[in-house]
Backbone as JSON Lines, residues from 0, in Angstrom:
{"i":0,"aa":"X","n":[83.91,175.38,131.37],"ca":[82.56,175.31,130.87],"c":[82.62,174.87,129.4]}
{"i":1,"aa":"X","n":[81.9,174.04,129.05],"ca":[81.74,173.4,127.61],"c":[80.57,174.21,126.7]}
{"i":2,"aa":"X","n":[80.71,174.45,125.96],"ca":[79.51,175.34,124.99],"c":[79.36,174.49,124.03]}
{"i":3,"aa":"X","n":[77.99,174.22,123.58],"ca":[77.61,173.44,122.53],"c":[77.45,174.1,121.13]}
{"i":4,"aa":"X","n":[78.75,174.16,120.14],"ca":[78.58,175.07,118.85],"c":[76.94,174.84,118.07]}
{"i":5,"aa":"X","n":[75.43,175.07,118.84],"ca":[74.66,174.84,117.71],"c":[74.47,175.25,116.52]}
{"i":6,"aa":"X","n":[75.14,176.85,116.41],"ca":[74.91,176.79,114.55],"c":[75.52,176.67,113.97]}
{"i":7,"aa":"X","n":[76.6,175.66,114.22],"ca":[77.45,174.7,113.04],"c":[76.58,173.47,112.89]}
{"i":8,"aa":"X","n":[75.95,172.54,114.24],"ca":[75.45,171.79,114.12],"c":[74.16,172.17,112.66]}
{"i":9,"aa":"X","n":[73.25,173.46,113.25],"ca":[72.31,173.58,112.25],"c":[72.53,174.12,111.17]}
{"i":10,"aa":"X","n":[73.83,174.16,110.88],"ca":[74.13,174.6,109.33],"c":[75.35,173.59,108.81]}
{"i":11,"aa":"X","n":[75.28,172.51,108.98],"ca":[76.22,171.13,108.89],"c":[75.44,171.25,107.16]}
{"i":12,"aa":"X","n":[76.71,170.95,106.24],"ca":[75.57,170.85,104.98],"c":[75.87,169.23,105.03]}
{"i":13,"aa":"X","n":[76.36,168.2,105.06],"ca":[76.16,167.24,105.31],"c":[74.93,166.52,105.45]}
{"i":14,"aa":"X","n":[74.37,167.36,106.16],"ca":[72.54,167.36,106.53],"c":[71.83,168.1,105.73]}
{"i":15,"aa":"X","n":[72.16,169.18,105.75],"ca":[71.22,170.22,104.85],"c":[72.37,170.97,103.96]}
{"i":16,"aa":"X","n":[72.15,170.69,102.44],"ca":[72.49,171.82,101.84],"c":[71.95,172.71,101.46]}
{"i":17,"aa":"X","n":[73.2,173.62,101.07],"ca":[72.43,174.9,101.07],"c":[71.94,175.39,102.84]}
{"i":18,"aa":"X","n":[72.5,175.41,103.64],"ca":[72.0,175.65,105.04],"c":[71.43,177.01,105.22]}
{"i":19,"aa":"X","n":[72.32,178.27,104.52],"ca":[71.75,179.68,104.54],"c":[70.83,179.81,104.41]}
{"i":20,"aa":"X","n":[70.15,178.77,103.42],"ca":[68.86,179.09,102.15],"c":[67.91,178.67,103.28]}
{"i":21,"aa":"X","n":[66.8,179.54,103.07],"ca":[65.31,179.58,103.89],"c":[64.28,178.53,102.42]}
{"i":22,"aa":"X","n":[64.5,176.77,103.43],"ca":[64.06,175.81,102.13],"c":[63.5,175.17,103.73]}
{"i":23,"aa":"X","n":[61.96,175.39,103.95],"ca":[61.41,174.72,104.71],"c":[61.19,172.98,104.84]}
{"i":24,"aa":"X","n":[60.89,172.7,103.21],"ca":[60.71,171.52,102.55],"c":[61.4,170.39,103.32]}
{"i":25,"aa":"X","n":[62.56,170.76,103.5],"ca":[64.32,170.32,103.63],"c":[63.6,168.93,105.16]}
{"i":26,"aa":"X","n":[62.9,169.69,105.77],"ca":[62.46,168.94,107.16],"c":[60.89,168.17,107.18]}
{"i":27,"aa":"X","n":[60.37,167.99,105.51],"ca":[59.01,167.57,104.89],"c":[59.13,166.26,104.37]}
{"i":28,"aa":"X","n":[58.86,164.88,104.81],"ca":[58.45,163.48,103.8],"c":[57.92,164.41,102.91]}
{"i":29,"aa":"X","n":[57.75,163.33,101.58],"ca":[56.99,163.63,100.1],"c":[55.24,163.77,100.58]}
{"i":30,"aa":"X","n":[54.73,162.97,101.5],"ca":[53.33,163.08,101.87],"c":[53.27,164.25,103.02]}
{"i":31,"aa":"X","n":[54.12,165.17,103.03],"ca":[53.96,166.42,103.87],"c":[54.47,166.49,105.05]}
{"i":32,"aa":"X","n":[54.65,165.06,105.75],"ca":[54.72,164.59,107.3],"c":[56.26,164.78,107.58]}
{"i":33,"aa":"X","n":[56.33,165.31,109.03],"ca":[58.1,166.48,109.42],"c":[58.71,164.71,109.43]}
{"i":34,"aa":"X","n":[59.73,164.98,109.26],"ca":[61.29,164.2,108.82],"c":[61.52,163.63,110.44]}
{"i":35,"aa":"X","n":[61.26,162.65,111.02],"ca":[61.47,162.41,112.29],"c":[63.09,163.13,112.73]}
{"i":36,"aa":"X","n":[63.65,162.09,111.87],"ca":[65.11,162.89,112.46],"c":[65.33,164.26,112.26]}
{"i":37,"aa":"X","n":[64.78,164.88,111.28],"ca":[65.27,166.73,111.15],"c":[64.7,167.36,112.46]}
{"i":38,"aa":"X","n":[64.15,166.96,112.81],"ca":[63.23,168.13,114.3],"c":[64.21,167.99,115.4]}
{"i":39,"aa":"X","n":[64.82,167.76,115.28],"ca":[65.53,167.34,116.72],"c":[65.81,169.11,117.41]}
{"i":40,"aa":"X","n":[65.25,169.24,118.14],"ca":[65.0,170.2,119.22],"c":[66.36,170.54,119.65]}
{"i":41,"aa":"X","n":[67.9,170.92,119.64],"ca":[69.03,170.86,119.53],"c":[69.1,172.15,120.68]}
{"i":42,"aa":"X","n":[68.13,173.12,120.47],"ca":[68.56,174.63,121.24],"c":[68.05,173.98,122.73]}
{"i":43,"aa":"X","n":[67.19,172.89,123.06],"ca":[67.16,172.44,124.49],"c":[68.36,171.76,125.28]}
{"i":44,"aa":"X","n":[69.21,171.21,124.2],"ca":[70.18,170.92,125.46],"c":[70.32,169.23,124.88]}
{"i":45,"aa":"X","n":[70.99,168.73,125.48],"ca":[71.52,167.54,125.44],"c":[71.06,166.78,126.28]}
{"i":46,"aa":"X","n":[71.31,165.31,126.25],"ca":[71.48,164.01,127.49],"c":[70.76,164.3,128.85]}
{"i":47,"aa":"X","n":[71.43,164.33,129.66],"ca":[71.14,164.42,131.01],"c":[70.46,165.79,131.42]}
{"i":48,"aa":"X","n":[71.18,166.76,130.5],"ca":[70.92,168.03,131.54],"c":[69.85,168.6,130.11]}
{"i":49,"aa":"X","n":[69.38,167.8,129.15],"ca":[68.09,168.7,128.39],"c":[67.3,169.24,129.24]}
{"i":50,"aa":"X","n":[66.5,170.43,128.49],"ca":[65.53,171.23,129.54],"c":[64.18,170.39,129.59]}
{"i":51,"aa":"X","n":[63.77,170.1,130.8],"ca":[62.44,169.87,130.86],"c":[61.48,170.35,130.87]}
{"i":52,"aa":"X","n":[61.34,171.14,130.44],"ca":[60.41,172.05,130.2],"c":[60.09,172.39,128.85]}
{"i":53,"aa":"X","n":[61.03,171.61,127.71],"ca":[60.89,171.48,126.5],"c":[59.31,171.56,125.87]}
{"i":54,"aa":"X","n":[58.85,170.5,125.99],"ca":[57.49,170.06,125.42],"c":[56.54,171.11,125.89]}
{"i":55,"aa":"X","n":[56.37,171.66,126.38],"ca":[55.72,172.67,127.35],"c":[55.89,173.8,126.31]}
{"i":56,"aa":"X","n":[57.84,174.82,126.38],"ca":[57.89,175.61,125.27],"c":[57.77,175.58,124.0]}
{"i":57,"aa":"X","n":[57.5,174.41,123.8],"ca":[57.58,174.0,122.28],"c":[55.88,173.95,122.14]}
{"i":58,"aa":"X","n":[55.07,173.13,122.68],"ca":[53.93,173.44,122.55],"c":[53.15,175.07,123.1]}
{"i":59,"aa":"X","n":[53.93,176.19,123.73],"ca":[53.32,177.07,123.79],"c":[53.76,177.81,122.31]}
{"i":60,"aa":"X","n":[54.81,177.8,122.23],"ca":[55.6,178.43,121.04],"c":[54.2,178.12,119.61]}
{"i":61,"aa":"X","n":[53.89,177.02,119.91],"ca":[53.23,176.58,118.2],"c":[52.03,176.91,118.7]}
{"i":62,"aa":"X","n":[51.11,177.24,120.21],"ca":[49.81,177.43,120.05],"c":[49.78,179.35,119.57]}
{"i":63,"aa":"X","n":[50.83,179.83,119.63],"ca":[50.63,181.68,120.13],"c":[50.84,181.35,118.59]}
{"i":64,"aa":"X","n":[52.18,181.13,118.05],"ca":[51.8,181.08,115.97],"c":[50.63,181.1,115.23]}
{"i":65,"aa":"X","n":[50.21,179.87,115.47],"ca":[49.18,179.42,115.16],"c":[47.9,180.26,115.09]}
{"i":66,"aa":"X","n":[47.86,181.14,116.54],"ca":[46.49,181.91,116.51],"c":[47.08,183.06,115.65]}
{"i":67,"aa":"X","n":[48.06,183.57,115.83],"ca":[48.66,184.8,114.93],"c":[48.8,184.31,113.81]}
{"i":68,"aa":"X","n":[48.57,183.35,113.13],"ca":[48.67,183.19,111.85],"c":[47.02,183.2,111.41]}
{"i":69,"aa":"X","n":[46.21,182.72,112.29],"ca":[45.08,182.34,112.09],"c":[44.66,183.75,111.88]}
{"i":70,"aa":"X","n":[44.82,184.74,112.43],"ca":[43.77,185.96,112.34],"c":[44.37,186.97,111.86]}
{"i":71,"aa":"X","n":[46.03,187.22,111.32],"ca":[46.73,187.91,110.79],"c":[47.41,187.36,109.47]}
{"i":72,"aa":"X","n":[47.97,188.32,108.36],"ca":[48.39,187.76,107.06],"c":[49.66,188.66,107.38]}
{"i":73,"aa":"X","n":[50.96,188.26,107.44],"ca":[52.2,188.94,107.59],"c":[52.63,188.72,106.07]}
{"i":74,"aa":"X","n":[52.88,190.25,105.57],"ca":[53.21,190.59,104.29],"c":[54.28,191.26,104.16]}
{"i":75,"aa":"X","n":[55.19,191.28,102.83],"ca":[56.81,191.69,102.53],"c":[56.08,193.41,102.76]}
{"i":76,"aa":"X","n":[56.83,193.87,103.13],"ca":[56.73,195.65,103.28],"c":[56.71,196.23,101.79]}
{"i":77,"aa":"X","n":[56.34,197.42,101.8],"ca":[56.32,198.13,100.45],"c":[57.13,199.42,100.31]}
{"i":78,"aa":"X","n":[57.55,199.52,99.3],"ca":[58.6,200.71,98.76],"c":[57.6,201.83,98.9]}
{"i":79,"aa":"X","n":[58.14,203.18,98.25],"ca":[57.27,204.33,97.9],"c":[56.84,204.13,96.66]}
{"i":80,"aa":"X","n":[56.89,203.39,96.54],"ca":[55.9,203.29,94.88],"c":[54.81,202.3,94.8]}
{"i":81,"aa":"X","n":[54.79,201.14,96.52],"ca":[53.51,200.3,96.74],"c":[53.72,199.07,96.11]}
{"i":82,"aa":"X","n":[55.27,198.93,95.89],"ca":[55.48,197.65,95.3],"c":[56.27,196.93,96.43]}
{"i":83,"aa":"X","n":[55.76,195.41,96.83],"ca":[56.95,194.62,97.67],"c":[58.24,194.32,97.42]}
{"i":84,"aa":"X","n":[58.92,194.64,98.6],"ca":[59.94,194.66,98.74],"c":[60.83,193.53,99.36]}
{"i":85,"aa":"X","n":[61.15,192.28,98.65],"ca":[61.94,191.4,99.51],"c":[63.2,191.84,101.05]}
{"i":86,"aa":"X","n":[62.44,191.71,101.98],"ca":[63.95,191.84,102.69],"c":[64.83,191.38,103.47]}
{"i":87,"aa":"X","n":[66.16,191.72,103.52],"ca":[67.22,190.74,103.09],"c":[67.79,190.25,104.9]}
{"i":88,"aa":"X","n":[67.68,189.18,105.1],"ca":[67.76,188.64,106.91],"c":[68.93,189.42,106.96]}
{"i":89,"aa":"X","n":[68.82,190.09,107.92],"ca":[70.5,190.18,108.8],"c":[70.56,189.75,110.18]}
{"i":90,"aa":"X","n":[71.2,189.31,110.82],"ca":[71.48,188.62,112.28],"c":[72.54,189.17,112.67]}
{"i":91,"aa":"X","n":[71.89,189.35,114.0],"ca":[73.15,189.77,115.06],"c":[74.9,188.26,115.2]}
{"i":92,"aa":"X","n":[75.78,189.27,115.89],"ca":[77.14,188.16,116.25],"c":[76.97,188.38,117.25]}
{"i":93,"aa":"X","n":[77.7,187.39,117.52],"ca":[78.15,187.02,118.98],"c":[77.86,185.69,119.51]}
{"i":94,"aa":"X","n":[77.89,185.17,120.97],"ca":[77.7,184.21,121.02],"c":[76.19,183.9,121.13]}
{"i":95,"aa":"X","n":[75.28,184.66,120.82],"ca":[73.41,184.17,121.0],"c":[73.57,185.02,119.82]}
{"i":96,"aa":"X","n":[72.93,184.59,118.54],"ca":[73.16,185.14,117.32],"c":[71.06,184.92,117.21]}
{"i":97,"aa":"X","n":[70.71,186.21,116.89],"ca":[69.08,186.15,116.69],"c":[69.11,186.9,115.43]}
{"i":98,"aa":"X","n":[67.62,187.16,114.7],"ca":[67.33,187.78,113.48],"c":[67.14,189.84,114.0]}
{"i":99,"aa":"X","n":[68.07,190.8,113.49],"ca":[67.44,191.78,113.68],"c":[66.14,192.21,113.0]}
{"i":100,"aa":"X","n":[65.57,193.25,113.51],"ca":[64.24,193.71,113.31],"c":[64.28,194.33,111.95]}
{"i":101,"aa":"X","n":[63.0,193.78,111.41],"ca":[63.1,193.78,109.79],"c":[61.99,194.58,109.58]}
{"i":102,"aa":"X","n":[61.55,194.64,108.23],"ca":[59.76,195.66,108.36],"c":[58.83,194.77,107.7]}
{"i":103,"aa":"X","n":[57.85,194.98,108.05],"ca":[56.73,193.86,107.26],"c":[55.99,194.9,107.16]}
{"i":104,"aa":"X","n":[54.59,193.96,107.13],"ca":[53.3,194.7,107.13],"c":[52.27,193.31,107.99]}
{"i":105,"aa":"X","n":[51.54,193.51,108.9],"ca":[50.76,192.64,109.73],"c":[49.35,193.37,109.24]}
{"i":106,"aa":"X","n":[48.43,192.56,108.83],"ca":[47.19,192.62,108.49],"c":[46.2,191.99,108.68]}
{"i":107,"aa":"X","n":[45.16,192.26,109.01],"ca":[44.21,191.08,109.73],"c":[43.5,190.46,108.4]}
{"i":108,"aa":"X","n":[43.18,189.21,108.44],"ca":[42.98,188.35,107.69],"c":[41.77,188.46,107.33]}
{"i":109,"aa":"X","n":[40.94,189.0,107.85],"ca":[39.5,189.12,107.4],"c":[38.83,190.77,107.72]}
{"i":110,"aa":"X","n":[38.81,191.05,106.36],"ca":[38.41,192.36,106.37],"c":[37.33,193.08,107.41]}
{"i":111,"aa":"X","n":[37.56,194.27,107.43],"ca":[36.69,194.2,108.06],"c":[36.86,194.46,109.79]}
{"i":112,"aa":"X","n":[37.27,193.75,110.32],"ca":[37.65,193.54,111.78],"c":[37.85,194.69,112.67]}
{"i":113,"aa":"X","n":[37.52,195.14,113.84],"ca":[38.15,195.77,114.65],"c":[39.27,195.22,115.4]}
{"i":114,"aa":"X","n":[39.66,196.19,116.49],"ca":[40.95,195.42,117.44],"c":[40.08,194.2,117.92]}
{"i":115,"aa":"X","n":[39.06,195.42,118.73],"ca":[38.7,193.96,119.79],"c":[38.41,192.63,119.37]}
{"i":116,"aa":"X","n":[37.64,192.59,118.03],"ca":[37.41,191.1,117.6],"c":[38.72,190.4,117.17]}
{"i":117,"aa":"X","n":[39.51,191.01,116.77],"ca":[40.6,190.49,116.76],"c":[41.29,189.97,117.45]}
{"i":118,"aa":"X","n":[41.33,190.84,118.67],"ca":[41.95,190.66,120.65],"c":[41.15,189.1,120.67]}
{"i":119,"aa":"X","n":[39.44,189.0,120.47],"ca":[38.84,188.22,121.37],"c":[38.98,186.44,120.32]}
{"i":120,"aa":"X","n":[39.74,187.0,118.88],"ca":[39.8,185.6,118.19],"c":[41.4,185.44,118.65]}
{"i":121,"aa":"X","n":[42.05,186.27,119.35],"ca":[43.55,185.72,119.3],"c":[43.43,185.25,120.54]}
{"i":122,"aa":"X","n":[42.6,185.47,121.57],"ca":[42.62,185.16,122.7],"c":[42.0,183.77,123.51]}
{"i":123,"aa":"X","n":[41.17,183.6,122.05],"ca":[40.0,182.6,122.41],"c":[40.31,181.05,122.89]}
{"i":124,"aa":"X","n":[40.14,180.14,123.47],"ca":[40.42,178.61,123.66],"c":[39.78,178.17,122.91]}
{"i":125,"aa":"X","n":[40.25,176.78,122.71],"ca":[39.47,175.64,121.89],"c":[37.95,175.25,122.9]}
């Protein structure tokens, strides 16, 4: 069985320096517009056997963000003294390497709100 090393590929500094560093920019033209070549979708797979079902997860992935960004403000967590607290990524090893669970604070974006209006703006269609 062949394994595809992707996070050497996505931390090649060749391409990106500084790869550790959380620098969104890195995949931005100067007029804002994503870097054709930086997007390359790499965790689907390759050639022949890419997943087809790509465009599908990729467009569900950005509509569920999107509304959670739209109706929530995700904020750095706070100490006991009510001051933010940067905190620091750690990731699991092994061979599927993900971000462990960190602390924030999730807040709804417009004061005010109950659940349900909240439920019925995260839920809503175009």
């Amino acid at each position: 069985m062949l394994v595809a090393n992707l996070w050497s590929m996505a931390h090649d500094e060749s391409r990106f320096p500084d790869p550790h560093k959380f620098i969104p920019e890195r995949f931005l033209e100067d007029d804002g517009s994503l870097k054709p070549k930086e997007i390359e979708h790499i965790v689907f797979g390759f050639g022949r056997r890419i997943c087809v079902g790509r465009h599908f997860a990729d467009a569900s992935m950005w509509g569920v963000i999107v509304k959670v960004l739209a109706v929530f403000k995700i904020l750095k967590p706070l100490d006991d003294n009510g001051v933010e607290v940067l905190a620091e990524p750690e990731f699991s090893s092994g061979l599927v390497i993900h971000p462990l669970p960190f602390k924030c604070r999730i807040m709804p974006r417009f004061p005010g709100m109950d659940s349900e209006k909240l439920e019925e703006l995260i839920t809503a269609t175009a």
